[in-house]
Amino acid sequence: MSKTTIAIIASVSALTGAAATAALFSTRERKILPPLSTSTNGVPTSTTPPAPISQSPLLSRPISAPVDPSGLFQYGFPGPISDFNPTPSTTSAFDRRTRNPLWVAEHITPTSLSMSGGDRRHSYFVEDASIPSKFRARLQDYQRSGYDRGHQVPAADAKWAQEAMDSTFLLSNMCPQVGDGFNRDYWAHLEDFCRRLTHDFPSVRIVTGPLYLPRRESDGKFRVSYEVIGNPPNVAVPTHFYKVIFAEDGKTGGNVSLAAFVLPNKPIANNKPLTDFLVPVEAVEKASGLEFASKLPEQRRLKLCEQIKCSILVREYADRQKNLQGKAPERTTTSLPATQP
């Protein structure tokens, strides 16, 4: 991640008021309409237009309208629709426009990681038939693209059953990722870090997904630019990826240690400290348009990297396959500066 990108994201929590931050992550409140009733495949089952939470002053009194814009719903709801897809090992929402997931959630525990009912040698990458054909990513989209089919929820987190592992190979759990130096290296080390958290926490929940962040170009202006793969081109290549981690203490109403990391989709040196990619959860929310902890009270929130040492354990691919959990992160009681892992 460039220093400019880090500064943009980090400045969100600092409330610096910089023009770039204001433009990219506007905090102005907008009126939100409640979603239409939908079936399990995301298709609306009601043509009744939702009532707005608040009305414009111009509409504060009843008027007799000569038109009915919501009559369009008799022919179908345009969207956007996020295909919601729960599987044995993941829960996700799919972005039809980019052919990538918006987010994929998982839950790991010491027990789930200790089980070995699944074998990735019996799992195969498959298209997700729950996504309408014209919107789904296809296997041939990745062929000769130069990118890996990058798991958002890794197969190693779902080895407790073959069906659970198989569901991580759906293309709706994939995004195009740079292979050497990222998907097969630093990103895999981050996945390993998440698994090792179960040595200190009885329950760990992780949300992973892509980002499409702006960068400053030669004329000084910020633009969002990303590659699109496939024939015809239709699968977006994210510029960055995020992981939001909820490490639970296992108590009813107990504390939850939070951390969010944003990594660029490019090779990253293994000596790069993980804390260099640590950002506020709110920054990921503003960059993605998603909310992750709106129902978690402030008094229950802790900072994960003040509870344990946030650092990766660098190992070669073959060694990671032999021992998927590795050494537990070291617990600490103070905030750690960015140091070499």
Coordinates of C-alpha atoms in Angstrom, one line a residue:
M1 CA 0.0 0.0 0.0
S2 CA 1.4 3.4 -0.9
K3 CA 2.0 6.0 1.7
T4 CA -0.7 8.2 0.0
T5 CA -3.3 5.5 0.2
I6 CA -2.5 4.8 3.9
A7 CA -2.7 8.5 4.7
I8 CA -6.1 8.7 3.0
I9 CA -7.5 5.8 5.0
A10 CA -5.9 6.7 8.3
S11 CA -7.0 10.3 8.0
V12 CA -10.7 9.2 8.3
S13 CA -10.4 8.5 12.0
A14 CA -8.2 11.5 12.6
L15 CA -10.9 13.8 11.2
T16 CA -8.2 16.0 9.6
G17 CA -10.7 17.6 7.2
A18 CA -8.4 17.2 4.3
A19 CA -10.1 17.8 0.9
A20 CA -9.2 14.3 -0.4
T21 CA -10.7 12.6 2.7
A22 CA -13.9 14.7 2.4
A23 CA -14.3 13.8 -1.2
L24 CA -13.5 10.1 -0.8
F25 CA -15.2 9.3 2.5
S26 CA -18.0 11.8 3.0
T27 CA -19.7 11.5 6.4
R28 CA -22.8 13.4 5.4
E29 CA -26.0 11.5 6.5
R30 CA -28.2 10.3 3.8
K31 CA -31.8 9.1 3.9
I32 CA -31.9 5.4 3.7
L33 CA -34.9 3.4 2.4
P34 CA -35.6 0.1 4.0
P35 CA -35.0 -2.8 1.6
L36 CA -37.8 -4.5 -0.3
S37 CA -38.9 -7.9 0.8
T38 CA -36.7 -10.4 -1.1
S39 CA -36.7 -14.1 -1.6
T40 CA -33.6 -16.2 -0.9
N41 CA -32.1 -15.5 -4.3
G42 CA -32.4 -11.7 -3.9
V43 CA -35.4 -11.2 -6.2
P44 CA -38.1 -8.9 -4.7
T45 CA -41.3 -10.6 -3.8
S46 CA -43.3 -7.4 -3.2
T47 CA -44.0 -4.6 -5.6
T48 CA -45.1 -2.2 -2.8
P49 CA -42.6 0.7 -2.7
P50 CA -41.0 1.1 0.8
A51 CA -41.9 4.1 2.9
P52 CA -39.0 6.5 3.4
I53 CA -37.6 6.9 6.9
S54 CA -37.9 10.7 6.6
Q55 CA -39.5 12.8 4.0
S56 CA -38.4 15.9 2.2
P57 CA -40.0 19.1 3.5
L58 CA -41.6 19.4 0.0
L59 CA -43.5 16.2 0.7
S60 CA -44.5 16.9 4.3
R61 CA -48.1 17.3 3.3
P62 CA -50.2 14.9 1.2
I63 CA -50.5 15.8 -2.5
S64 CA -52.4 14.3 -5.3
A65 CA -49.7 13.2 -7.7
P66 CA -50.6 12.7 -11.4
V67 CA -47.7 10.1 -11.8
D68 CA -46.6 6.9 -10.1
P69 CA -42.8 6.3 -10.4
S70 CA -43.0 3.2 -8.3
G71 CA -45.3 1.6 -10.8
L72 CA -42.0 0.4 -12.4
F73 CA -41.9 -2.3 -9.7
Q74 CA -44.7 -4.2 -11.5
Y75 CA -42.1 -5.1 -14.1
G76 CA -39.3 -5.9 -11.6
F77 CA -37.0 -4.2 -9.2
P78 CA -33.8 -2.8 -10.9
G79 CA -31.6 -3.2 -7.9
P80 CA -29.0 -3.1 -6.7
I81 CA -29.3 -6.6 -5.4
S82 CA -26.6 -8.2 -3.2
D83 CA -27.0 -12.0 -3.6
F84 CA -26.9 -13.3 0.0
N85 CA -25.4 -16.8 0.2
P86 CA -24.9 -18.7 3.4
T87 CA -22.9 -22.0 3.1
P88 CA -21.7 -24.4 5.8
S89 CA -18.4 -22.4 6.2
T90 CA -19.2 -18.9 4.9
T91 CA -21.8 -16.2 4.7
S92 CA -21.5 -13.7 1.9
A93 CA -23.0 -11.0 -0.2
F94 CA -22.1 -10.8 -3.9
D95 CA -21.6 -7.7 -6.0
R96 CA -23.1 -8.4 -9.5
R97 CA -21.4 -5.4 -11.0
T98 CA -17.8 -6.5 -10.2
R99 CA -18.5 -10.3 -10.2
N100 CA -16.7 -10.3 -6.8
P101 CA -18.1 -10.7 -3.3
L102 CA -18.8 -7.6 -1.3
W103 CA -17.9 -9.4 1.8
V104 CA -17.5 -12.9 3.1
A105 CA -17.8 -13.8 6.8
E106 CA -16.4 -16.8 8.6
H107 CA -16.2 -18.1 12.1
I108 CA -13.3 -20.2 13.5
T109 CA -12.7 -21.7 16.9
P110 CA -10.0 -24.0 18.4
T111 CA -12.4 -26.9 17.9
S112 CA -13.2 -26.2 14.3
L113 CA -9.5 -25.9 13.4
S114 CA -8.6 -29.1 15.2
M115 CA -11.0 -31.2 13.1
S116 CA -9.9 -32.8 9.8
G117 CA -13.0 -34.0 8.0
G118 CA -12.1 -32.1 4.8
D119 CA -9.3 -32.7 2.3
R120 CA -8.6 -29.9 -0.3
R121 CA -7.4 -32.6 -2.8
H122 CA -11.0 -33.5 -3.2
S123 CA -12.2 -29.9 -3.6
Y124 CA -12.5 -28.1 -7.0
F125 CA -13.1 -24.5 -8.1
V126 CA -16.7 -24.2 -9.3
E127 CA -19.0 -21.5 -10.5
D128 CA -21.7 -20.5 -8.0
A129 CA -25.0 -21.6 -9.4
S130 CA -26.9 -19.5 -6.9
I131 CA -25.7 -16.3 -8.7
P132 CA -27.8 -15.6 -11.9
S133 CA -25.8 -16.8 -14.9
K134 CA -25.4 -13.3 -16.5
F135 CA -23.8 -11.9 -13.3
R136 CA -21.6 -14.7 -12.1
A137 CA -17.8 -15.1 -12.5
R138 CA -16.8 -18.1 -14.6
L139 CA -13.8 -20.4 -14.5
Q140 CA -12.6 -19.3 -17.9
D141 CA -12.5 -15.6 -16.7
Y142 CA -9.4 -16.5 -14.7
Q143 CA -7.7 -18.5 -17.5
R144 CA -4.4 -16.9 -18.6
S145 CA -5.4 -13.8 -16.7
G146 CA -2.2 -13.7 -14.7
Y147 CA -4.2 -13.7 -11.4
D148 CA -4.9 -16.3 -8.8
R149 CA -8.4 -17.3 -7.8
G150 CA -7.9 -15.8 -4.4
H151 CA -9.9 -17.2 -1.5
Q152 CA -11.6 -14.7 0.7
V153 CA -12.3 -17.4 3.3
P154 CA -9.4 -19.8 3.1
A155 CA -9.9 -23.5 2.6
A156 CA -7.7 -24.2 5.6
D157 CA -10.3 -22.5 7.9
A158 CA -13.0 -25.0 6.8
K159 CA -11.3 -28.4 7.1
W160 CA -13.8 -29.6 9.7
A161 CA -15.9 -31.2 6.9
Q162 CA -15.5 -31.8 3.2
E163 CA -18.7 -30.0 2.4
A164 CA -17.5 -27.0 4.4
M165 CA -14.2 -27.0 2.5
D166 CA -15.9 -27.4 -0.8
S167 CA -18.0 -24.3 -0.3
T168 CA -14.8 -22.2 0.0
F169 CA -14.0 -23.1 -3.6
L170 CA -17.1 -21.4 -5.0
L171 CA -16.1 -18.5 -7.3
S172 CA -18.3 -16.3 -5.2
N173 CA -15.6 -16.7 -2.5
M174 CA -12.9 -15.6 -4.9
C175 CA -11.4 -12.4 -6.2
P176 CA -8.5 -12.0 -8.7
Q177 CA -5.3 -11.7 -6.6
V178 CA -1.7 -11.3 -7.4
G179 CA -0.1 -14.7 -6.9
D180 CA 3.6 -14.5 -6.0
G181 CA 4.3 -12.1 -3.2
F182 CA 0.7 -11.8 -2.2
N183 CA -1.9 -14.6 -2.4
R184 CA 0.7 -17.3 -1.9
D185 CA 2.8 -15.2 0.5
Y186 CA 1.8 -12.2 2.6
W187 CA -1.9 -12.7 2.3
A188 CA -1.4 -16.4 3.4
H189 CA 0.6 -15.2 6.4
L190 CA -2.3 -12.9 7.4
E191 CA -4.7 -15.9 7.1
D192 CA -2.3 -17.9 9.3
F193 CA -2.3 -15.0 11.8
C194 CA -6.1 -15.1 12.0
R195 CA -6.0 -18.9 12.7
R196 CA -3.4 -18.5 15.4
L197 CA -5.7 -16.0 17.2
T198 CA -7.7 -19.1 18.4
H199 CA -4.9 -19.9 20.8
D200 CA -5.8 -16.7 22.7
F201 CA -9.5 -16.4 21.9
P202 CA -12.2 -19.1 22.0
S203 CA -14.1 -17.5 19.1
V204 CA -12.9 -15.5 16.1
R205 CA -15.0 -14.0 13.4
I206 CA -13.5 -12.5 10.3
V207 CA -15.0 -10.5 7.4
T208 CA -13.0 -10.3 4.2
G209 CA -13.5 -8.5 1.0
P210 CA -12.2 -6.4 -1.9
L211 CA -11.7 -2.6 -2.1
Y212 CA -11.3 -0.3 -5.1
L213 CA -9.4 2.6 -3.8
P214 CA -8.4 5.8 -5.5
R215 CA -4.8 6.9 -6.1
R216 CA -3.3 10.2 -7.0
E217 CA -2.3 10.5 -10.7
S218 CA 0.3 12.7 -12.4
D219 CA -2.2 15.6 -12.7
G220 CA -2.7 15.6 -8.9
K221 CA -6.2 14.3 -9.1
F222 CA -7.5 11.1 -7.5
R223 CA -9.1 8.4 -9.6
V224 CA -10.3 4.8 -9.2
S225 CA -8.7 2.6 -11.8
Y226 CA -8.7 -1.2 -11.9
E227 CA -8.1 -4.0 -14.4
V228 CA -11.0 -6.2 -15.6
I229 CA -10.4 -9.8 -16.7
G230 CA -12.4 -12.4 -18.6
N231 CA -13.6 -12.7 -22.2
P232 CA -15.6 -10.5 -22.4
P233 CA -13.9 -8.6 -19.6
N234 CA -16.3 -8.6 -16.6
V235 CA -14.5 -9.6 -13.4
A236 CA -12.9 -6.6 -11.6
V237 CA -9.4 -6.8 -10.2
P238 CA -9.5 -5.2 -6.7
T239 CA -6.8 -2.7 -5.9
H240 CA -6.9 -3.7 -2.2
F241 CA -8.3 -6.3 0.2
Y242 CA -9.5 -5.9 3.8
K243 CA -10.0 -8.1 6.8
V244 CA -12.0 -7.1 9.8
I245 CA -11.4 -9.3 12.8
F246 CA -13.7 -9.8 15.8
A247 CA -11.9 -11.8 18.5
E248 CA -14.5 -12.7 21.2
D249 CA -13.7 -13.6 24.8
G250 CA -16.4 -16.2 24.9
K251 CA -18.5 -14.6 27.6
T252 CA -22.1 -13.6 27.1
G253 CA -22.0 -9.8 26.6
G254 CA -18.2 -10.0 26.9
N255 CA -15.5 -8.0 25.2
V256 CA -14.6 -8.2 21.6
S257 CA -11.1 -7.3 20.3
L258 CA -11.3 -5.6 17.0
A259 CA -8.8 -5.0 14.2
A260 CA -9.0 -4.1 10.5
F261 CA -6.3 -4.5 8.0
V262 CA -6.1 -3.2 4.4
L263 CA -3.5 -4.7 2.0
P264 CA -2.7 -3.7 -1.6
N265 CA -3.2 -6.3 -4.2
K266 CA 0.4 -6.5 -5.1
P267 CA 3.6 -8.2 -3.9
I268 CA 4.5 -7.4 -0.3
A269 CA 7.8 -8.1 1.3
N270 CA 7.6 -10.6 4.1
N271 CA 9.6 -8.3 6.4
K272 CA 6.9 -5.7 6.2
P273 CA 5.2 -5.3 9.6
L274 CA 1.6 -6.3 9.7
T275 CA 0.8 -3.2 11.8
D276 CA 1.7 -1.1 8.7
F277 CA -1.6 -2.2 7.3
L278 CA -3.7 -1.6 10.4
V279 CA -6.5 0.9 9.9
P280 CA -9.6 1.9 11.9
V281 CA -12.7 -0.2 11.3
E282 CA -14.5 3.0 10.4
A283 CA -12.1 3.6 7.6
V284 CA -12.9 0.3 6.0
E285 CA -16.6 1.0 6.4
K286 CA -16.4 4.4 4.7
A287 CA -14.2 3.0 1.8
S288 CA -16.5 -0.1 1.3
G289 CA -19.9 1.4 2.1
L290 CA -20.5 -1.4 4.6
E291 CA -21.0 -1.5 8.4
F292 CA -19.4 -4.1 10.5
A293 CA -19.9 -3.3 14.2
S294 CA -22.9 -1.0 14.4
K295 CA -24.5 -3.1 17.1
L296 CA -21.4 -3.5 19.2
P297 CA -21.4 -1.1 22.1
E298 CA -18.2 1.0 22.6
Q299 CA -17.8 -0.3 26.2
R300 CA -17.4 -3.9 24.8
R301 CA -14.8 -2.9 22.2
L302 CA -11.1 -3.5 22.7
K303 CA -8.2 -3.0 20.3
L304 CA -6.9 -6.4 19.2
C305 CA -3.3 -5.2 18.6
E306 CA -3.2 -3.9 22.2
Q307 CA -4.2 -7.4 23.5
I308 CA -1.8 -9.5 21.4
K309 CA 1.2 -8.8 19.2
C310 CA -0.1 -8.3 15.6
S311 CA 2.6 -9.8 13.5
I312 CA 2.9 -12.5 10.8
L313 CA 4.9 -15.7 11.0
V314 CA 6.7 -16.2 7.8
R315 CA 7.0 -19.8 6.6
E316 CA 7.3 -21.4 3.2
Y317 CA 4.2 -22.8 1.5
A318 CA 5.0 -26.4 2.2
D319 CA 5.5 -25.7 5.9
R320 CA 2.2 -23.9 6.1
Q321 CA 0.5 -27.0 4.7
K322 CA 2.0 -29.2 7.4
N323 CA 1.0 -27.0 10.3
L324 CA -1.9 -24.6 9.5
Q325 CA -2.1 -23.0 13.0
G326 CA 1.5 -22.4 13.8
K327 CA 2.7 -20.5 16.9
A328 CA 0.2 -18.4 18.8
P329 CA 0.6 -14.7 18.7
E330 CA 2.2 -13.2 21.8
R331 CA -0.1 -11.6 24.2
T332 CA 0.7 -8.1 25.5
T333 CA -0.9 -5.4 27.6
T334 CA 0.3 -2.3 25.8
S335 CA 0.0 -0.8 22.4
L336 CA 2.7 -1.9 20.1
P337 CA 4.5 0.2 17.6
A338 CA 5.1 -1.1 14.1
T339 CA 8.1 -3.5 14.5
Q340 CA 9.7 -6.2 12.4
P341 CA 7.7 -9.5 12.9

